[in-house]
mmCIF file of C-alpha atoms and ligand atoms in Angstrom:
data_model
loop_
_atom_site.group_PDB
_atom_site.id
_atom_site.type_symbol
_atom_site.label_atom_id
_atom_site.label_comp_id
_atom_site.label_asym_id
_atom_site.label_seq_id
_atom_site.Cartn_x
_atom_site.Cartn_y
_atom_site.Cartn_z
ATOM 1 C CA UNK A 1 90.821 -142.385 -119.053
ATOM 2 C CA UNK A 2 91.755 -143.224 -115.454
ATOM 3 C CA UNK A 3 93.139 -140.747 -112.996
ATOM 4 C CA UNK A 4 95.083 -138.831 -115.621
ATOM 5 C CA UNK A 5 91.890 -137.816 -117.366
ATOM 6 C CA UNK A 6 91.521 -134.766 -119.506
ATOM 7 C CA UNK A 7 89.339 -131.848 -118.561
ATOM 8 C CA UNK A 8 91.015 -131.110 -115.280
ATOM 9 C CA UNK A 9 92.636 -127.773 -114.546
ATOM 10 C CA UNK A 10 96.023 -129.017 -115.512
ATOM 11 C CA UNK A 11 95.155 -130.796 -118.708
ATOM 12 C CA UNK A 12 98.328 -130.260 -120.609
ATOM 13 C CA UNK A 13 101.101 -132.458 -121.882
ATOM 14 C CA UNK A 14 104.027 -130.274 -120.966
ATOM 15 C CA UNK A 15 104.678 -127.405 -118.629
ATOM 16 C CA UNK A 16 107.508 -125.048 -119.507
ATOM 17 C CA UNK A 17 109.064 -122.238 -117.532
ATOM 18 C CA UNK A 18 110.103 -119.266 -119.605
ATOM 19 C CA UNK A 19 112.031 -116.227 -118.437
ATOM 20 C CA UNK A 20 112.177 -112.720 -119.783
ATOM 21 C CA UNK A 21 115.409 -111.036 -118.808
ATOM 22 C CA UNK A 22 117.142 -107.830 -119.779
ATOM 23 C CA UNK A 23 117.703 -104.292 -118.559
ATOM 24 C CA UNK A 24 114.959 -102.302 -116.984
ATOM 25 C CA UNK A 25 112.582 -100.573 -119.439
ATOM 26 C CA UNK A 26 113.490 -102.668 -122.487
ATOM 27 C CA UNK A 27 109.840 -103.783 -122.569
ATOM 28 C CA UNK A 28 109.755 -107.159 -120.819
ATOM 29 C CA UNK A 29 106.465 -106.586 -119.009
ATOM 30 C CA UNK A 30 104.932 -105.107 -122.145
ATOM 31 C CA UNK A 31 105.984 -108.169 -124.147
ATOM 32 C CA UNK A 32 104.514 -110.457 -121.539
ATOM 33 C CA UNK A 33 101.209 -108.604 -121.494
ATOM 34 C CA UNK A 34 101.165 -108.356 -125.261
ATOM 35 C CA UNK A 35 101.601 -112.117 -125.538
ATOM 36 C CA UNK A 36 99.116 -113.004 -122.819
ATOM 37 C CA UNK A 37 96.251 -110.715 -123.725
ATOM 38 C CA UNK A 38 94.740 -110.414 -127.130
ATOM 39 C CA UNK A 39 93.879 -106.805 -126.659
ATOM 40 C CA UNK A 40 95.979 -104.026 -128.001
ATOM 41 C CA UNK A 41 96.564 -102.176 -124.798
ATOM 42 C CA UNK A 42 97.845 -98.792 -123.983
ATOM 43 C CA UNK A 43 101.559 -99.147 -123.304
ATOM 44 C CA UNK A 44 102.509 -97.494 -120.096
ATOM 45 C CA UNK A 45 105.286 -98.565 -117.744
ATOM 46 C CA UNK A 46 104.269 -101.804 -116.139
ATOM 47 C CA UNK A 47 105.656 -102.704 -112.770
ATOM 48 C CA UNK A 48 105.049 -105.716 -110.642
ATOM 49 C CA UNK A 49 104.162 -108.358 -113.194
ATOM 50 C CA UNK A 50 105.820 -111.434 -111.742
ATOM 51 C CA UNK A 51 104.645 -114.213 -113.957
ATOM 52 C CA UNK A 52 101.732 -115.208 -116.134
ATOM 53 C CA UNK A 53 100.437 -118.530 -117.303
ATOM 54 C CA UNK A 54 99.309 -119.251 -120.828
ATOM 55 C CA UNK A 55 97.802 -122.475 -122.080
ATOM 56 C CA UNK A 56 98.147 -123.166 -125.768
ATOM 57 C CA UNK A 57 98.486 -125.945 -128.276
ATOM 58 C CA UNK A 58 101.517 -126.051 -130.520
ATOM 59 C CA UNK A 59 102.569 -128.913 -132.745
ATOM 60 C CA UNK A 60 99.675 -130.992 -131.432
ATOM 61 C CA UNK A 61 100.913 -130.713 -127.843
ATOM 62 C CA UNK A 62 98.936 -129.014 -125.080
ATOM 63 C CA UNK A 63 101.298 -126.719 -123.291
ATOM 64 C CA UNK A 64 101.300 -124.695 -120.149
ATOM 65 C CA UNK A 65 103.760 -121.818 -120.326
ATOM 66 C CA UNK A 66 104.669 -120.058 -117.113
ATOM 67 C CA UNK A 67 106.387 -116.871 -118.144
ATOM 68 C CA UNK A 68 108.428 -114.953 -115.607
ATOM 69 C CA UNK A 69 109.297 -111.323 -115.847
ATOM 70 C CA UNK A 70 112.377 -111.079 -113.689
ATOM 71 C CA UNK A 71 112.973 -107.394 -114.260
ATOM 72 C CA UNK A 72 112.461 -105.680 -110.973
ATOM 73 C CA UNK A 73 113.483 -108.226 -108.414
ATOM 74 C CA UNK A 74 117.076 -109.141 -108.628
ATOM 75 C CA UNK A 75 118.029 -109.633 -105.016
ATOM 76 C CA UNK A 76 120.565 -112.264 -104.093
ATOM 77 C CA UNK A 77 119.072 -115.687 -103.657
ATOM 78 C CA UNK A 78 115.861 -114.793 -105.439
ATOM 79 C CA UNK A 79 117.878 -114.646 -108.624
ATOM 80 C CA UNK A 80 118.851 -118.282 -108.577
ATOM 81 C CA UNK A 81 115.307 -119.440 -107.924
ATOM 82 C CA UNK A 82 114.049 -117.421 -110.878
ATOM 83 C CA UNK A 83 116.458 -119.181 -113.158
ATOM 84 C CA UNK A 84 116.119 -122.655 -111.683
ATOM 85 C CA UNK A 85 114.359 -125.123 -113.930
ATOM 86 C CA UNK A 86 113.764 -122.728 -116.807
ATOM 87 C CA UNK A 87 113.252 -124.300 -120.210
ATOM 88 C CA UNK A 88 113.466 -121.145 -122.297
ATOM 89 C CA UNK A 89 115.063 -117.749 -121.786
ATOM 90 C CA UNK A 90 114.269 -114.601 -123.749
ATOM 91 C CA UNK A 91 117.128 -112.090 -123.601
ATOM 92 C CA UNK A 92 115.540 -108.741 -124.360
ATOM 93 C CA UNK A 93 117.212 -105.483 -125.367
ATOM 94 C CA UNK A 94 115.891 -102.186 -126.682
ATOM 95 C CA UNK A 95 117.061 -101.474 -130.238
ATOM 96 C CA UNK A 96 117.038 -97.731 -129.448
ATOM 97 C CA UNK A 97 119.359 -97.978 -126.426
ATOM 98 C CA UNK A 98 122.759 -99.394 -127.155
ATOM 99 C CA UNK A 99 123.734 -100.103 -123.541
ATOM 100 C CA UNK A 100 120.807 -102.490 -123.190
ATOM 101 C CA UNK A 101 122.374 -104.480 -126.040
ATOM 102 C CA UNK A 102 125.909 -104.519 -124.605
ATOM 103 C CA UNK A 103 124.462 -105.511 -121.220
ATOM 104 C CA UNK A 104 123.069 -108.665 -122.784
ATOM 105 C CA UNK A 105 126.624 -109.971 -122.808
ATOM 106 C CA UNK A 106 128.032 -108.050 -119.867
ATOM 107 C CA UNK A 107 125.260 -108.917 -117.423
ATOM 108 C CA UNK A 108 122.486 -111.170 -118.649
ATOM 109 C CA UNK A 109 124.346 -113.939 -120.432
ATOM 110 C CA UNK A 110 126.604 -114.198 -117.386
ATOM 111 C CA UNK A 111 123.637 -114.660 -115.083
ATOM 112 C CA UNK A 112 122.235 -117.315 -117.372
ATOM 113 C CA UNK A 113 125.558 -119.116 -117.295
ATOM 114 C CA UNK A 114 125.708 -118.882 -113.523
ATOM 115 C CA UNK A 115 122.188 -119.767 -112.510
ATOM 116 C CA UNK A 116 120.533 -121.712 -115.278
ATOM 117 C CA UNK A 117 120.106 -125.358 -114.268
ATOM 118 C CA UNK A 118 118.956 -126.831 -117.591
ATOM 119 C CA UNK A 119 122.057 -126.619 -119.701
ATOM 120 C CA UNK A 120 120.156 -127.226 -122.895
ATOM 121 C CA UNK A 121 117.712 -124.443 -122.076
ATOM 122 C CA UNK A 122 116.703 -122.663 -125.312
ATOM 123 C CA UNK A 123 117.694 -119.013 -125.598
ATOM 124 C CA UNK A 124 116.402 -116.339 -127.914
ATOM 125 C CA UNK A 125 117.829 -112.847 -128.313
ATOM 126 C CA UNK A 126 115.033 -110.354 -128.830
ATOM 127 C CA UNK A 127 115.491 -106.767 -129.996
ATOM 128 C CA UNK A 128 112.361 -104.866 -128.943
ATOM 129 C CA UNK A 129 110.860 -101.488 -130.016
ATOM 130 C CA UNK A 130 111.470 -101.779 -133.760
ATOM 131 C CA UNK A 131 108.514 -99.414 -134.235
ATOM 132 C CA UNK A 132 110.961 -96.656 -133.255
ATOM 133 C CA UNK A 133 113.120 -97.342 -136.263
ATOM 134 C CA UNK A 134 114.380 -93.791 -136.684
ATOM 135 C CA UNK A 135 115.903 -93.942 -133.196
ATOM 136 C CA UNK A 136 117.708 -97.192 -133.779
ATOM 137 C CA UNK A 137 121.072 -97.604 -132.025
ATOM 138 C CA UNK A 138 121.591 -101.311 -132.781
ATOM 139 C CA UNK A 139 121.289 -102.734 -136.282
ATOM 140 C CA UNK A 140 119.547 -105.964 -137.093
ATOM 141 C CA UNK A 141 122.849 -107.370 -138.346
ATOM 142 C CA UNK A 142 124.566 -106.712 -135.026
ATOM 143 C CA UNK A 143 121.800 -108.486 -133.163
ATOM 144 C CA UNK A 144 121.924 -111.432 -135.498
ATOM 145 C CA UNK A 145 125.719 -111.683 -135.261
ATOM 146 C CA UNK A 146 125.665 -111.718 -131.462
ATOM 147 C CA UNK A 147 122.993 -114.403 -131.436
ATOM 148 C CA UNK A 148 124.835 -116.583 -133.938
ATOM 149 C CA UNK A 149 128.041 -116.307 -131.989
ATOM 150 C CA UNK A 150 126.326 -117.770 -128.919
ATOM 151 C CA UNK A 151 123.998 -120.183 -130.715
ATOM 152 C CA UNK A 152 120.936 -118.264 -129.593
ATOM 153 C CA UNK A 153 117.922 -117.715 -131.792
ATOM 154 C CA UNK A 154 117.210 -114.174 -132.888
ATOM 155 C CA UNK A 155 114.205 -111.973 -133.570
ATOM 156 C CA UNK A 156 113.324 -108.315 -133.572
ATOM 157 C CA UNK A 157 109.877 -107.238 -132.421
ATOM 158 C CA UNK A 158 107.644 -104.511 -131.082
ATOM 159 C CA UNK A 159 105.489 -104.936 -128.005
ATOM 160 C CA UNK A 160 103.713 -101.798 -129.153
ATOM 161 C CA UNK A 161 102.623 -102.909 -132.622
ATOM 162 C CA UNK A 162 102.808 -106.580 -131.526
ATOM 163 C CA UNK A 163 104.937 -107.404 -134.547
ATOM 164 C CA UNK A 164 106.705 -110.749 -133.961
ATOM 165 C CA UNK A 165 105.565 -111.066 -130.347
ATOM 166 C CA UNK A 166 103.503 -114.230 -130.819
ATOM 167 C CA UNK A 167 106.190 -115.472 -133.173
ATOM 168 C CA UNK A 168 108.875 -115.167 -130.525
ATOM 169 C CA UNK A 169 107.042 -117.318 -127.979
ATOM 170 C CA UNK A 170 105.981 -119.775 -130.638
ATOM 171 C CA UNK A 171 109.498 -120.211 -132.026
ATOM 172 C CA UNK A 172 110.910 -120.608 -128.545
ATOM 173 C CA UNK A 173 108.328 -123.216 -127.612
ATOM 174 C CA UNK A 174 108.843 -125.180 -130.811
ATOM 175 C CA UNK A 175 112.580 -125.262 -130.135
ATOM 176 C CA UNK A 176 112.013 -126.446 -126.555
ATOM 177 C CA UNK A 177 109.832 -129.245 -127.927
ATOM 178 C CA UNK A 178 112.826 -130.420 -129.974
ATOM 179 C CA UNK A 179 115.082 -130.905 -126.951
ATOM 180 C CA UNK A 180 114.555 -134.315 -125.292
ATOM 181 C CA UNK A 181 116.037 -133.354 -121.910
ATOM 182 C CA UNK A 182 113.738 -130.339 -121.639
ATOM 183 C CA UNK A 183 110.732 -132.384 -122.681
ATOM 184 C CA UNK A 184 111.444 -134.934 -120.043
ATOM 185 C CA UNK A 185 111.498 -132.505 -117.157
ATOM 186 C CA UNK A 186 108.592 -130.487 -118.539
ATOM 187 C CA UNK A 187 106.400 -133.537 -118.928
ATOM 188 C CA UNK A 188 103.082 -133.348 -117.104
ATOM 189 C CA UNK A 189 102.757 -137.127 -117.021
ATOM 190 C CA UNK A 190 106.079 -137.532 -115.228
ATOM 191 C CA UNK A 191 105.110 -134.796 -112.768
ATOM 192 C CA UNK A 192 101.764 -136.425 -112.029
ATOM 193 C CA UNK A 193 103.483 -139.740 -111.433
ATOM 194 C CA UNK A 194 105.817 -138.108 -108.947
ATOM 195 C CA UNK A 195 102.892 -136.412 -107.237
ATOM 196 C CA UNK A 196 100.955 -139.660 -107.114
ATOM 197 C CA UNK A 197 103.919 -141.351 -105.467
ATOM 198 C CA UNK A 198 104.154 -138.594 -102.911
ATOM 199 C CA UNK A 199 100.488 -138.993 -102.050
ATOM 200 C CA UNK A 200 100.964 -142.683 -101.459
ATOM 201 C CA UNK A 201 104.133 -142.310 -99.422
ATOM 202 C CA UNK A 202 102.814 -141.083 -96.033
ATOM 203 C CA UNK A 203 100.559 -144.114 -95.662
ATOM 204 C CA UNK A 204 103.287 -146.535 -96.540
ATOM 205 C CA UNK A 205 105.437 -147.801 -93.730
ATOM 206 C CA UNK A 206 108.925 -147.055 -95.016
ATOM 207 C CA UNK A 207 110.556 -143.678 -95.605
ATOM 208 C CA UNK A 208 107.415 -141.490 -95.732
ATOM 209 C CA UNK A 209 107.870 -137.812 -94.921
ATOM 210 C CA UNK A 210 111.619 -137.626 -95.148
ATOM 211 C CA UNK A 211 113.006 -135.577 -98.029
ATOM 212 C CA UNK A 212 116.713 -135.954 -97.398
HETATM 213 P P1 GDP B 1 110.475 -103.560 -118.503
HETATM 214 O O1 GDP B 1 111.040 -102.728 -117.386
HETATM 215 O O2 GDP B 1 111.570 -104.222 -119.274
HETATM 216 O O3 GDP B 1 109.426 -104.525 -118.056
HETATM 217 O O4 GDP B 1 109.791 -102.531 -119.526
HETATM 218 P P2 GDP B 1 108.253 -102.088 -119.685
HETATM 219 O O5 GDP B 1 107.448 -103.168 -120.292
HETATM 220 O O6 GDP B 1 107.793 -101.537 -118.387
HETATM 221 O O7 GDP B 1 108.402 -100.928 -120.781
HETATM 222 C C1 GDP B 1 109.187 -99.786 -120.550
HETATM 223 C C2 GDP B 1 108.697 -98.646 -121.402
HETATM 224 O O8 GDP B 1 108.890 -98.914 -122.785
HETATM 225 C C3 GDP B 1 107.213 -98.366 -121.230
HETATM 226 O O9 GDP B 1 107.005 -96.987 -121.251
HETATM 227 C C4 GDP B 1 106.580 -99.030 -122.445
HETATM 228 O O10 GDP B 1 105.404 -98.405 -122.804
HETATM 229 C C5 GDP B 1 107.657 -98.852 -123.493
HETATM 230 N N1 GDP B 1 107.662 -99.913 -124.517
HETATM 231 C C6 GDP B 1 107.701 -101.248 -124.297
HETATM 232 N N2 GDP B 1 107.739 -101.910 -125.469
HETATM 233 C C7 GDP B 1 107.711 -100.987 -126.448
HETATM 234 C C8 GDP B 1 107.726 -101.075 -127.877
HETATM 235 O O11 GDP B 1 107.783 -102.119 -128.515
HETATM 236 N N3 GDP B 1 107.721 -99.865 -128.560
HETATM 237 C C9 GDP B 1 107.680 -98.675 -127.924
HETATM 238 N N4 GDP B 1 107.678 -97.573 -128.682
HETATM 239 N N5 GDP B 1 107.663 -98.580 -126.579
HETATM 240 C C10 GDP B 1 107.667 -99.699 -125.848
#
């Protein structure tokens, strides 16, 4: 098996960075926790979840998903580093609050456009809180139409009942796996090769240590 053997901490084929973005209180942290843990947990406002890692196998590939909840910390330069290198972006709105839906276009899609470095990054529009159907302010059709217009994928879900939560991350990941440019820069083998080169560099006589 050589130095790239299985059974190490990072035994995965690909590592993908996934972002959850959207207005405050649409349920981003709840979605993240719902996806990560298998417990049905009591939903209370969750603050301070930065990112979580989940290892899973989809389509025969061992994947490491690093999922960022960007909700609370949108300060200047931090913003661009959150977006940098992301492979998948989940644009979340709350189906019971119309302004969270209009902000998807007015705020969030603009940020994606501005800061996202992988231009083929896969996007999914996600309408959360469908368990509160009687309070709906955005129809399913409206969500779907917006997504189609921008070539995003679309789902509605509930972090509370967990309906479609796993599905959302699974669909997103499967779509990322279909994009060659994303696969290339998410490849663990390529990353290990780069790391291996870096380890060798300092002992070699030439340009070791200089990053410019
Ligand atoms: P964030 O600011 O986008 O991360 O939102 P939170 O995850 O903190 O959720 C905001 C509030 O909405 C909390 O009180 C959650 O309990 C609630 N919430 C989140 N998802 C759902 C859902 O699917 N259904 C219902 N009914 N409430 C939810």
